[in-house]
Coordinates of C-alpha atoms and ligand atoms in Angstrom, one line a residue:
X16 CA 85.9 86.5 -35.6
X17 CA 87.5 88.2 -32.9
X18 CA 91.2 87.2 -33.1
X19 CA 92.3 90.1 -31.0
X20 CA 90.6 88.2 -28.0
X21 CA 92.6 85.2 -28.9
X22 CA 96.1 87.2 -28.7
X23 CA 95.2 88.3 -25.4
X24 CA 93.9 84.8 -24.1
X25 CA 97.7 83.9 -25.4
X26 CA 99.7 85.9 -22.9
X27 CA 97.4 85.3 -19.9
X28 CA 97.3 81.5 -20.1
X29 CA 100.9 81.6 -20.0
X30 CA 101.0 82.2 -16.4
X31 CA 98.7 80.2 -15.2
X32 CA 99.8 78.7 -12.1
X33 CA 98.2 75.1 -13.3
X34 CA 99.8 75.2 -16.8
X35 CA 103.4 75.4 -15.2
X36 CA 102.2 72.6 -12.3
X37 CA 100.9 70.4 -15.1
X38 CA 104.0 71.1 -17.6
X39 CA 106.3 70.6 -14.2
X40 CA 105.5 66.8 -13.7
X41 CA 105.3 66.1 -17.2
X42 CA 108.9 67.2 -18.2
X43 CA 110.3 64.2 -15.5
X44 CA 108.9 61.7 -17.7
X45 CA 108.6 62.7 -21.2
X46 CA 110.7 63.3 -24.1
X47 CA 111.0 66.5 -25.2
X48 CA 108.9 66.3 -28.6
X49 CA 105.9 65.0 -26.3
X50 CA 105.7 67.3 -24.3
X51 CA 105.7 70.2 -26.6
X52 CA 102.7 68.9 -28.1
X53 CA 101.6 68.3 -24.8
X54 CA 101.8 71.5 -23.8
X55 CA 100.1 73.1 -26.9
X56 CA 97.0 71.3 -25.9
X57 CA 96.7 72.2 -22.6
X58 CA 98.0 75.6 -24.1
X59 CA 94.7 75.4 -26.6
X60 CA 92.5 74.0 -24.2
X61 CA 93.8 76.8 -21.4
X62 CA 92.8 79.7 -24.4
X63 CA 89.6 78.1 -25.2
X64 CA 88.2 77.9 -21.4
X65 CA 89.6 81.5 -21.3
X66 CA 87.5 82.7 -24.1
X67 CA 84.3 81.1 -22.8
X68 CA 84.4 82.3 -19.2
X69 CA 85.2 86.5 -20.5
X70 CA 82.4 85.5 -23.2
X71 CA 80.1 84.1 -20.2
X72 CA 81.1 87.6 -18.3
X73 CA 80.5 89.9 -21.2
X74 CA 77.2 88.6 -23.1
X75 CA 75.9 85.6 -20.5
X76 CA 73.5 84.2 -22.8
X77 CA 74.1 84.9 -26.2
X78 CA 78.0 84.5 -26.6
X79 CA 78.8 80.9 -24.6
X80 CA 78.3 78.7 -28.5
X81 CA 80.7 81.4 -30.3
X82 CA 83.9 79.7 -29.4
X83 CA 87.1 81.6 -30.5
X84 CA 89.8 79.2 -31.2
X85 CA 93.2 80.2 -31.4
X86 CA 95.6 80.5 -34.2
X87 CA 96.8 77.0 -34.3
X88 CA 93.5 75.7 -34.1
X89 CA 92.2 78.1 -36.4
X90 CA 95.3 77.5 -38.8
X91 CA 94.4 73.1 -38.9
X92 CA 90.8 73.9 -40.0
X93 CA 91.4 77.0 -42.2
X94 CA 94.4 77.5 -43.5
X95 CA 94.9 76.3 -47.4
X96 CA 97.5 73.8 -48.1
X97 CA 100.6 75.4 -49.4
X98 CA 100.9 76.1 -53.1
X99 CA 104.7 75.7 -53.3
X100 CA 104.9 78.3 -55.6
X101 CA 102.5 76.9 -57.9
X102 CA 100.8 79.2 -59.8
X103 CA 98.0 79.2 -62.9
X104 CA 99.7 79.1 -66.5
X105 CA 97.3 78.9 -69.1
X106 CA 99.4 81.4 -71.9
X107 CA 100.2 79.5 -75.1
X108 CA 103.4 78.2 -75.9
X109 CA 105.6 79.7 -78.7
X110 CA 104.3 77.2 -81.6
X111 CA 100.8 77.9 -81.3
X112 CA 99.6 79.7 -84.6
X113 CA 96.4 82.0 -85.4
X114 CA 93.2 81.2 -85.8
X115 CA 92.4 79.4 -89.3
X116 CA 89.5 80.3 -90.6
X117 CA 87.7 77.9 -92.4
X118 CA 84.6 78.1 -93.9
X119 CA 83.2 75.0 -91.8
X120 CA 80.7 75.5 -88.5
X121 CA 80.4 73.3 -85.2
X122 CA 76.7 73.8 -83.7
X123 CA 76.2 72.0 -80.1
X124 CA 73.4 70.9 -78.0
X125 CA 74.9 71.5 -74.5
X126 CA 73.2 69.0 -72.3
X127 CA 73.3 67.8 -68.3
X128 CA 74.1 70.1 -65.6
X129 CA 75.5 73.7 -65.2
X130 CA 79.3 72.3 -65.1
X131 CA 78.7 69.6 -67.4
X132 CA 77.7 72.3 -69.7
X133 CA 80.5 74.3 -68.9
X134 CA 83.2 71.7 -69.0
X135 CA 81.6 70.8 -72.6
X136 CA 81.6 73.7 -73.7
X137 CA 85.7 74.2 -72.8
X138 CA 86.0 71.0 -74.7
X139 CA 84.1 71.8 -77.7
X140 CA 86.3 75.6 -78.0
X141 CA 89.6 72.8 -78.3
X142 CA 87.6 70.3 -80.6
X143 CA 86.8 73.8 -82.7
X144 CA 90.5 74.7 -82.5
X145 CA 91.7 71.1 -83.4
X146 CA 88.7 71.1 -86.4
X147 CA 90.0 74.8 -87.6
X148 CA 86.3 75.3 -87.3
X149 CA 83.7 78.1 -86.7
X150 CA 82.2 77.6 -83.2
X151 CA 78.5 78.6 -83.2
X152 CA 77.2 79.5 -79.9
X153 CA 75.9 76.8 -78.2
X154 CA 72.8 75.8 -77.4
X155 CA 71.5 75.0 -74.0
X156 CA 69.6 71.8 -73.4
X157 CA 66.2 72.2 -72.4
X158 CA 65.1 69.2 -71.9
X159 CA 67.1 67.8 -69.6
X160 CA 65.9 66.7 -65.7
X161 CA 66.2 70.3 -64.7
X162 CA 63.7 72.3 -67.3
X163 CA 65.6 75.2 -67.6
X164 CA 64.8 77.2 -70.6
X165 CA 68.0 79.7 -69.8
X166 CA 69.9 80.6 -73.0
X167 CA 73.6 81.0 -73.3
X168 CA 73.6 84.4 -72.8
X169 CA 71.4 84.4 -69.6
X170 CA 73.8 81.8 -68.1
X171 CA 77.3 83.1 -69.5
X172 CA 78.7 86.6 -71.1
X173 CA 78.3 86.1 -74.4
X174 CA 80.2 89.0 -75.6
X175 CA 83.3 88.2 -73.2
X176 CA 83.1 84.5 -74.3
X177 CA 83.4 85.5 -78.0
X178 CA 85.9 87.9 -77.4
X179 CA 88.1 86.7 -74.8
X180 CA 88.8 83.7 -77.4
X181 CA 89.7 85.2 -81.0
X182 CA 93.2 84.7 -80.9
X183 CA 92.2 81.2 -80.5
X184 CA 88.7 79.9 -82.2
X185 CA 86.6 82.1 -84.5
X186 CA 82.9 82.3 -82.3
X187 CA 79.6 83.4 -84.0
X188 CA 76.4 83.7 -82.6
X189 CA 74.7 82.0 -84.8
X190 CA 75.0 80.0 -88.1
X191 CA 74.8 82.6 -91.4
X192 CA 71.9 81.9 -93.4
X193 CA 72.8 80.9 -96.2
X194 CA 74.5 77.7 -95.0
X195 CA 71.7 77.0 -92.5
X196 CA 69.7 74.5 -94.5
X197 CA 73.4 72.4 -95.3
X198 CA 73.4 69.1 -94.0
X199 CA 74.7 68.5 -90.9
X200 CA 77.7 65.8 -90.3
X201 CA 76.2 64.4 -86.5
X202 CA 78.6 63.3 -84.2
X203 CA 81.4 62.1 -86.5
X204 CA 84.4 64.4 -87.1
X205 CA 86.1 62.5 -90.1
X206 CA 84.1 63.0 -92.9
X207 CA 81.5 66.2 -93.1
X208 CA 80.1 68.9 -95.3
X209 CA 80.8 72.2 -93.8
X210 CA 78.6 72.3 -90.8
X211 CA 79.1 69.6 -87.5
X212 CA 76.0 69.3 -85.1
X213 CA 77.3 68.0 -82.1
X214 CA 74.3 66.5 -80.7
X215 CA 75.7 66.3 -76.8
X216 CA 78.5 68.4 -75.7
X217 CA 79.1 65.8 -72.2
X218 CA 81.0 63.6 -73.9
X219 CA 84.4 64.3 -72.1
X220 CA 87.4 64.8 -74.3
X221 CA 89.9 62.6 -73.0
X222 CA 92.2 64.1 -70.0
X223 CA 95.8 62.9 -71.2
X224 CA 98.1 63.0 -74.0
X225 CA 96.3 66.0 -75.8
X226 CA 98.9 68.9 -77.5
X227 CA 100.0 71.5 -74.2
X228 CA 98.4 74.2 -76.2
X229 CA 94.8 72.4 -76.3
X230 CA 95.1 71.6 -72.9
X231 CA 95.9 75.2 -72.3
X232 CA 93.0 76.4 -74.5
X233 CA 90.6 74.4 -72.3
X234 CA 91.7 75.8 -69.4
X235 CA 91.7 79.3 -70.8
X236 CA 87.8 78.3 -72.1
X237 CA 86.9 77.2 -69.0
X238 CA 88.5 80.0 -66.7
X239 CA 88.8 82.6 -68.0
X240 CA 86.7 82.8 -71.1
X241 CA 83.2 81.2 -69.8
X242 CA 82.2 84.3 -67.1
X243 CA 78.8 84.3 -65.4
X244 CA 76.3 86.7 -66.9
X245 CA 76.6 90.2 -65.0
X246 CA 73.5 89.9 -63.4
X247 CA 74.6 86.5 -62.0
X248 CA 78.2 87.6 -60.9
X249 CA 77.1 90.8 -59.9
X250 CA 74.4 88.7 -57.0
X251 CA 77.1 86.4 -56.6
X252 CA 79.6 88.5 -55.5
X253 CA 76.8 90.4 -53.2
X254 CA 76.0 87.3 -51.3
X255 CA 79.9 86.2 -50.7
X256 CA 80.2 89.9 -49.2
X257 CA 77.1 89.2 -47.0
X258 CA 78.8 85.5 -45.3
X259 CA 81.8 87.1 -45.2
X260 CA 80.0 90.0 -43.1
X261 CA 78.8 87.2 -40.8
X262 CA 82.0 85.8 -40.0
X263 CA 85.5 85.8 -41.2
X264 CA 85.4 82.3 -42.7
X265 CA 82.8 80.1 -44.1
X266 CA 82.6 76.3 -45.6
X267 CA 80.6 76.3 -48.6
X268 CA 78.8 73.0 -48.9
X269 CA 77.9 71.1 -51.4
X270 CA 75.3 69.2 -50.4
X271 CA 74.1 67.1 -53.1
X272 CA 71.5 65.3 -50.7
X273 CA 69.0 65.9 -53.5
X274 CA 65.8 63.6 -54.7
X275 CA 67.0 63.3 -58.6
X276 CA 70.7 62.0 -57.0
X277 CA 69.4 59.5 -54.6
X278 CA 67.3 58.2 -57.0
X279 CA 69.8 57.9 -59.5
X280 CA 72.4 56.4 -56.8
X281 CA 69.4 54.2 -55.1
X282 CA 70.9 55.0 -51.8
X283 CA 67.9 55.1 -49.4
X284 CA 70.3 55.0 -45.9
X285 CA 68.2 56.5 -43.5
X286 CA 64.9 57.2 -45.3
X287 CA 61.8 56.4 -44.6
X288 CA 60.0 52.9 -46.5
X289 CA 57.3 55.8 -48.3
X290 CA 60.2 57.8 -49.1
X291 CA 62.6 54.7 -50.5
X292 CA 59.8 53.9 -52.7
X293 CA 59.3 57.2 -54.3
X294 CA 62.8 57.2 -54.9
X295 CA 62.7 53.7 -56.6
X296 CA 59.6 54.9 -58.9
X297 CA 61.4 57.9 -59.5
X298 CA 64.5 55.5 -61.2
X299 CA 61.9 53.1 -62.6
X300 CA 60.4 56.4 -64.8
X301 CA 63.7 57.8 -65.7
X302 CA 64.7 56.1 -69.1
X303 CA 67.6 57.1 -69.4
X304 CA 68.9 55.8 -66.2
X305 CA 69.9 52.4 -66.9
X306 CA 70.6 50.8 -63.8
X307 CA 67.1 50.1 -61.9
X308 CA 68.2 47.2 -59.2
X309 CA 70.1 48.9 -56.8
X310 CA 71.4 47.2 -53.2
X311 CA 71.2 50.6 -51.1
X312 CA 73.2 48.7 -48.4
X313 CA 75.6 47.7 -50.8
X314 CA 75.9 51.1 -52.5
X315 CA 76.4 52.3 -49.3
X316 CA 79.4 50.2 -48.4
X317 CA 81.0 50.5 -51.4
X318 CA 81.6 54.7 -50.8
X319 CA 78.8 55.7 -53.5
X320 CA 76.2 57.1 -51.5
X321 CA 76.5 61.1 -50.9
X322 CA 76.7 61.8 -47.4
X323 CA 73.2 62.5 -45.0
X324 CA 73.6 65.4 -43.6
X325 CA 73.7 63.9 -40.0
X326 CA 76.6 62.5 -41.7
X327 CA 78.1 65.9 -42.7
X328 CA 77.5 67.1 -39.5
X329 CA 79.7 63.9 -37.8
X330 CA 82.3 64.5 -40.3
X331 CA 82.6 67.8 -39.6
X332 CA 82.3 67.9 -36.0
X333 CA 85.1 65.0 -35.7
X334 CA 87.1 67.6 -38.3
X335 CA 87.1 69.9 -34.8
X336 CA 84.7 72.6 -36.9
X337 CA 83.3 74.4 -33.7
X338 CA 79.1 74.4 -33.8
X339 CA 79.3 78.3 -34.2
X340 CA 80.8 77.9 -37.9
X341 CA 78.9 79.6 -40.6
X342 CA 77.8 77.0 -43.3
X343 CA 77.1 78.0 -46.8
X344 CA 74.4 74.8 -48.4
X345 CA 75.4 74.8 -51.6
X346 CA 72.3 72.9 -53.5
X347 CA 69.0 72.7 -55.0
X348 CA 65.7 71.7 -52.8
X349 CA 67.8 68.8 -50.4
X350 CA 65.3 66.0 -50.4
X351 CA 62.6 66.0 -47.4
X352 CA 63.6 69.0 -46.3
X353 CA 63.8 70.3 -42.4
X354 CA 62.9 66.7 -41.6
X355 CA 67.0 65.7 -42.8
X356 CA 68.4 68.6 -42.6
X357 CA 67.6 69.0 -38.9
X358 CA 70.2 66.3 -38.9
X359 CA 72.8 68.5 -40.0
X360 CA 71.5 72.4 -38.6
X361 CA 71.5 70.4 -34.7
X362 CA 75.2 70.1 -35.2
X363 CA 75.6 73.0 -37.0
X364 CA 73.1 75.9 -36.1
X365 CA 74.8 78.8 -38.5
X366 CA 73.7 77.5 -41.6
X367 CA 72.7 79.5 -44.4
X368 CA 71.2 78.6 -47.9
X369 CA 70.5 81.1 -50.9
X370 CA 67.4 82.0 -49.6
X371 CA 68.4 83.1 -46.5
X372 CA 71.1 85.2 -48.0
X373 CA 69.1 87.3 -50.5
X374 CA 65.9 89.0 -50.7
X375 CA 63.0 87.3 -52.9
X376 CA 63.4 90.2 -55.1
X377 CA 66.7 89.4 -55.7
X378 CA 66.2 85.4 -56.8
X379 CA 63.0 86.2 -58.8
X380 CA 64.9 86.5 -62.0
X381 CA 66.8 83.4 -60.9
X382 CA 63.8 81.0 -59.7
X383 CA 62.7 78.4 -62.1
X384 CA 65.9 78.0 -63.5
X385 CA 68.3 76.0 -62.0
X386 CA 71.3 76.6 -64.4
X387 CA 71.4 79.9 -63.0
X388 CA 70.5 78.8 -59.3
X389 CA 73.9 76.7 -59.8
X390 CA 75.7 79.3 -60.8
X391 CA 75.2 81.6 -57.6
X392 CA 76.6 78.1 -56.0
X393 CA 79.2 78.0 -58.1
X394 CA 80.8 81.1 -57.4
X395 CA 80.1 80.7 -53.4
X396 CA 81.8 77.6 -53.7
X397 CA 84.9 78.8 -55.7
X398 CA 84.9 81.7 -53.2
X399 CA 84.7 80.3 -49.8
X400 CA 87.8 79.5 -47.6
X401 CA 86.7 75.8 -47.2
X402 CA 84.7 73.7 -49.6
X403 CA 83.4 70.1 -49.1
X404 CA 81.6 68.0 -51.7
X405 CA 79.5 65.3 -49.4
X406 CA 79.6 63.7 -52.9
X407 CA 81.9 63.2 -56.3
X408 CA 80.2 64.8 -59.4
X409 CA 80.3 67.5 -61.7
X410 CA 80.0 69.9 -59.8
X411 CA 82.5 68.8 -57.1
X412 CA 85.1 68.3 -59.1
X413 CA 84.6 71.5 -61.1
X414 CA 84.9 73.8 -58.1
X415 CA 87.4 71.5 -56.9
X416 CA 89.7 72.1 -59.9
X417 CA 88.6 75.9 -60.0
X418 CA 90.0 75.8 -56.8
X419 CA 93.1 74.3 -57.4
X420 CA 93.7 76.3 -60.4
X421 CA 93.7 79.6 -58.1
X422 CA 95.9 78.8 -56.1
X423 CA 94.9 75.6 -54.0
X424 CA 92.3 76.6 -51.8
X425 CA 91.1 74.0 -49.1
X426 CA 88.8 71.6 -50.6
X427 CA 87.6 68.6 -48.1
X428 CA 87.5 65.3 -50.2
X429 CA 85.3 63.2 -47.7
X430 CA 86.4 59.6 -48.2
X431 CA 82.6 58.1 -48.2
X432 CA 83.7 54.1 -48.0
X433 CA 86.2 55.2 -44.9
X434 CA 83.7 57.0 -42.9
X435 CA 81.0 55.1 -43.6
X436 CA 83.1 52.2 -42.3
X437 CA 83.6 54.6 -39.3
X438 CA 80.3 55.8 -38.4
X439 CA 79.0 52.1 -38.4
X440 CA 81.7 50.6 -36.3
X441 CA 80.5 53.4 -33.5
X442 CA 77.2 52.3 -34.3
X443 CA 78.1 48.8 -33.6
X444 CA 79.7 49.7 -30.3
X445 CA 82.8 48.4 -32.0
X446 CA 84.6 52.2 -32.1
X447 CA 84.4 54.6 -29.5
X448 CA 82.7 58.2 -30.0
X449 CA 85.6 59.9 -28.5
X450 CA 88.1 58.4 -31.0
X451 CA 86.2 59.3 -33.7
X452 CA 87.9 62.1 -34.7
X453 CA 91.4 61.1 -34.1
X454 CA 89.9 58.3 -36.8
X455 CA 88.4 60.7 -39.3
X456 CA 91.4 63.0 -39.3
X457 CA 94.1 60.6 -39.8
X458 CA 91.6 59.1 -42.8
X459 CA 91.7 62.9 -44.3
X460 CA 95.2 63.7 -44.1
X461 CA 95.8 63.4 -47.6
X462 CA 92.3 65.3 -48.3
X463 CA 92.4 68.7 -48.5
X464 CA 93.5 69.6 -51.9
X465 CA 97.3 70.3 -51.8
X466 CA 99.1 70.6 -54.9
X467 CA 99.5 67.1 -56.6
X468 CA 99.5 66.0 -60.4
X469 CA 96.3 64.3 -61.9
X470 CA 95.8 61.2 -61.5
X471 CA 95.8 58.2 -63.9
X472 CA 93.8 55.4 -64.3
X473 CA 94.6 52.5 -61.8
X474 CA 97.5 50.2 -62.9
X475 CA 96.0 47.0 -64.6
X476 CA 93.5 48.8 -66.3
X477 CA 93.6 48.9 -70.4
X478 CA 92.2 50.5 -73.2
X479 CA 89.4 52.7 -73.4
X480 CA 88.2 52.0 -69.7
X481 CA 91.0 53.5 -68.6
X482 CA 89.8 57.0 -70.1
X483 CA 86.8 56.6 -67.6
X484 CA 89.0 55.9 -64.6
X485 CA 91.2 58.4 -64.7
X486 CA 90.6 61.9 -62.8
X487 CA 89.0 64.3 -65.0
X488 CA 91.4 66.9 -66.5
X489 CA 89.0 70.0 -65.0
X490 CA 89.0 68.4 -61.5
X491 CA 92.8 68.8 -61.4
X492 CA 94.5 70.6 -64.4
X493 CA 98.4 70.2 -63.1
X494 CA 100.8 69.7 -64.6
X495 CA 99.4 71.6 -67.8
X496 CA 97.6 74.8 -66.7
X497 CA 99.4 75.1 -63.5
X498 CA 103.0 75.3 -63.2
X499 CA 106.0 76.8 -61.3
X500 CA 107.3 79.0 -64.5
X501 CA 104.6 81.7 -66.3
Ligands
NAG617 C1 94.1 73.1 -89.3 O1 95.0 74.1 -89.8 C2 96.4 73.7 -89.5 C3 97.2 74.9 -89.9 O2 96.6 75.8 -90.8 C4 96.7 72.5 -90.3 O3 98.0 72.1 -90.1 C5 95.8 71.3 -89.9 O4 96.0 70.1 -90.6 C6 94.3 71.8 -90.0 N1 93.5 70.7 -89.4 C7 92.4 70.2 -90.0 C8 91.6 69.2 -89.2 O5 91.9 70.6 -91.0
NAG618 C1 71.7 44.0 -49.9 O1 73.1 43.7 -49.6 C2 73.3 43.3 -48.3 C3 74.8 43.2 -48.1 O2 75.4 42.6 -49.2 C4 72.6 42.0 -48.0 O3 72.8 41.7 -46.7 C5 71.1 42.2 -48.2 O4 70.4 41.0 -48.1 C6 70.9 42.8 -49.6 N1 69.4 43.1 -49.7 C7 68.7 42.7 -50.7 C8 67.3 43.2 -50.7 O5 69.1 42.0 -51.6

C-alpha cells in the first residue's frame, strides 16, 4: 500500500504549527524519554489524519476506510521478529552413515488430518531409518471424518519424496510381490518377520532426546522432502500472487471455527440452543470421541475454545490491524456460515476465502477432497506475512514451526484463557473498551513467534505424561534444525 504517501505525510507533519505548540508545553513537564514517545504519537496520529483528509480530497467516497499507516505503525503489526542470525540447518552431522538396506518393509495407514499426515509421515521416514527398513509409500486414510479418497501422490510429489530421501531411507512405491502375502508384525517394532504394518502413522514420536541426525532427518522429511503435488503448488503459488496483488501484506487466518471442532471441543459460546444441540448429537455419534459431557462455559474459561470470529475480529482490532487489512480465511466450511462470520467481515470487510480467490474451474479438481483443500491453506499460511491460529492444533502448530524454520516469520499465538478473561470483563462493565488494547497487547508481547527453544513439559510432571505436555518437536524444531552455524 502506498508507502510513498506515508513519506510525504512524514515531512509535512513536521511543521505543523500544532505539533511544535503541543511538543512546547509538554517538554516543561516531562522527562525526556516521555516525551519522545509522546511525540511519536501525536507524530502518528498527525500522519494518519494527513492521509485521510488528501484520501478524502482525491477519491471522496471510496478511499476514507484505506488508512495508510506509517512506518512505525506499519513496522509493530508487520514486521517479523528478529531471527538473530538464526538460520535452518537440517544437513547431517559427520557420523551419519548410508542407507542400510535390509530386506525388511514398513507399510503405513496415514490417518487424521493433512499435517497429522504429514508430520507422521516425517516420523515414520526416522522410524524407517532407525528400523534400517524399506519405507513403502504410505497409504492415505480414507476413512477418516474428512472422506477423502486422495492418494499419496495426488496430495504430495511422489517422485521428489522418494528421491529427495536416498541418501537417507530406501522408499518404494509399493511392497514387491513376492513378499506381499508375509505376515505383517502390527504396531510392535521388537520382534517381526520382514514386513511392519503400521496401522496409524499419528502416533507422535516423542520430541526430545532422539540422535541429532533423526531429528535432522525429520525435519529434512518434513521440509524439504514432503512437496505438494505440482498441480497443488502450482494453484498455490497463483493465489499468494493474487493477495499479494491486493495489497502489500496479508494475515492468513486460520480459522478453525468449524462444525467437526466445536463438536469435538463442546464449545457452544455464542450459538444458538438448535445449533448447540446439533453439535452435542454430532459428539454423541462420533465414537471415537471419548469425552461426551462437556461444560461449554467451563471449556471456555479454561482457554480451549477456538476463537468466534467476533472474537478474532476484537483481537485483532485491539492488535491496532486497520479495518482495510486484507484477511486470508484459512479453513474448511466455518460452521453457520455468513450468520458468524458477519461477526468477523463487520470488523474486517477485506476478507477473502479460497473461493473468492480462484475461479471454479480452478478448485474443481480440488473440491471433495479436503486433504488437498488444506494444502492450498497450507502454503497461504506458510506464505503470508502474518499468521494467526484462533486455535492450537495440527495445523497451527505445523505452519507455526514451518514458519519458524524459515526464518521466524510473525505468527500470532492468541492466548484464548487471557482474552477470554478480557472480553468478559468488558462485558461485565468491569474493563473499559478503550483499554482493551493496551490489555491485549501487553497479554501478546511474548506472542509472535520470535526465536526461542522448544519447550518442555511443565516442572512437576513425570513419566510418560510429560511426552504429551511438552511442545511438539514440528511446532518448534530449535535447537536441532535451526541453528546459528550451517
Ligand atoms: C541398523 O544398521 C546399523 C548400521 O548398519 C546398525 O548399527 C544398527 O544396529 C541397525 N539397527 C537395527 C534396528 O537393525
Ligand atoms: C457449567 O459450568 C459453570 C461454571 O463452572 C457453572 O456455573 C454451570 O452451572 C455449569 N453448567 C452445567 C450445565 O453444569
Amino acid at each position: 500500500m502506498a508507502n510513498h504517501r506515508g513519506g510525504g505525510g512524514y515531512n509535512h507533519s513536521r511543521n505543523h504549527p500544532s505539533t511544535s505548540r503541543i511538543r512546547k508545553s509538554f517538554f516543561l513537564s516531562v522527562t525526556l524519554y516521555v516525551t519522545l514517545v509522546f511525540a511519536l504519537s501525536i507524530f502518528i496520529f498527525m500522519l494518519y489524519s494527513n492521509d485521510i483528509v488528501q484520501d478524502e480530497r482525491k477519491m471522496p467516497l471510496l478511499r476514507v476506510e484505506d488508512h495508510k499507516s506509517d512506518k512505525l505503525l506499519d513496522d509493530q503489526l508487520w514486521r517479523a521478529p528478529s531471527s538473530h542470525g538464526l538460520r535452518p540447518c537440517v544437513k547431517p552431522t559427520s557420523k551419519y552413515g548410508a542407507t542400510a538396506v535390509w530386506d525388511r518393509y514398513i507399510t503405513v495407514r496415514s490417518n487424521g488430518g493433512l499435517n497429522q499426515m504429514r508430520t507422521g509421515i516425517a516420523d515414520m521416514v526416522a522410524v524407517a531409518r532407525i528400523m534400517n527398513a524399506t519405507l513403502v509409500i504410505p497409504q492415505l486414510d480414507k476413512r477418516s471424518f474428512w472422506q477423502d479418497s486422495s492418494t499419496f501422490s495426488d496430495v504430495f510429489d511422489e517422485l521428489h519424496f522418494i528421491t529427495y530421501l536416498q541418501q537417507d531411507v530406501r522408499i518404494v512405491k509399493e511392497l514387491p510381490k513376492e513378499i506381499e502375502s508375509l505376515p505383517r508384525a502390527r504396531k510392535h517394532f521388537t520382534s517381526w518377520s520382514g514386513v511392519i504394518h503400521v496401522a496409524k502413522s499419528d502416533s507422535r514420536l516423542a520430541n526430545n532426546d532422539l540422535p541429532l541426525d533423526i531429528q535432522r532427518l525429520r525435519c529434512r522429511a518434513l521440509y524439504h522432502a514432503l512437496h505438494f503435488s505440482p498441480s497443488i503448488e502450482s494453484l498455490g503459488k497463483k493465489l499468494v500472487k493474487r493477495l499479494k496483488s491486493r495489497a502489500e501484506r496479508y494475515i492468513a487466518l486460520h480459522l478453525r471455527y468449524e462444525k467437526d471442532m466445536l463438536s469435538f471441543t463442546g464449545c457452544t459460546y455464542g450459538l444458538t440452543e438448535a445449533e448447540s444441540e446439533e453439535l452435542r448429537v454430532m459428539r454423541e455419534n462420533t465414537n471415537h470421541w471419548k469425552i461426551k459431557n462437556i461444560n461449554s462455559t467451563e471449556q471456555r474459561i479454561d482457554g480451549l475454545c477456538p476463537l468466534t470470529p467476533k472474537e478474532v475480529g476484537i483481537f485483532l482490532q485491539a492488535l491496532g490491524y486497520p479495518p482495510s487489512t486484507l484477511i486470508y480465511i484459512a479453513a474448511g466450511e466455518i460452521y453457520s456460515g455468513d450468520t458468524h462470520l458477519s461477526e468477523l467481515t463487520s470488523r474486517f470487510p477485506n476478507i477473502v476465502s479460497k473461493e473468492m480467490l480462484a475461479t471454479k474451474e480452478e478448485l474443481r479438481t480440488f473440491s471433495g477432497h479436503a486433504s488437498q483443500t488444506a494444502a492450498l491453506d497450507y502454503i497461504i499460511s506458510v506464505e503470508s506475512d502474518v499468521f494467526v491460529p484462533s486455535h492450537s492444533g495440527n495445523m497451527a502448530r505445523t505452519v507455526e514451526g514451518h514458519r519458524r524454520f524459515l526464518g521466524h516469520r510473525k505468527t500470532i499465538t492468541p492466548d484464548r484463557k487471557g482474552l477470554v478473561q478480557l472480553f468478559d470483563k468488558v462485558e461485565a462493565g468491569l474493563l473499559q473498551v478503550s483499554s482493551l488494547s493496551q490489555h491485549v497487547k501487553k497479554l501478546h508481547e511474548k506472542r509472535y513467534g520470535a526465536p526461542r527453544r522448544r519447550a518442555g513439559a511443565p516442572s512437576g510432571i513425570k513419566g510418560r505424561a510429560r511426552l504429551r505436555l511438552e511442545e511438539s518437536f514440528y511446532q518448534n524444531p530449535y535447537p536441532e534444525c535451526i541453528c546459528t552455524g550451517r
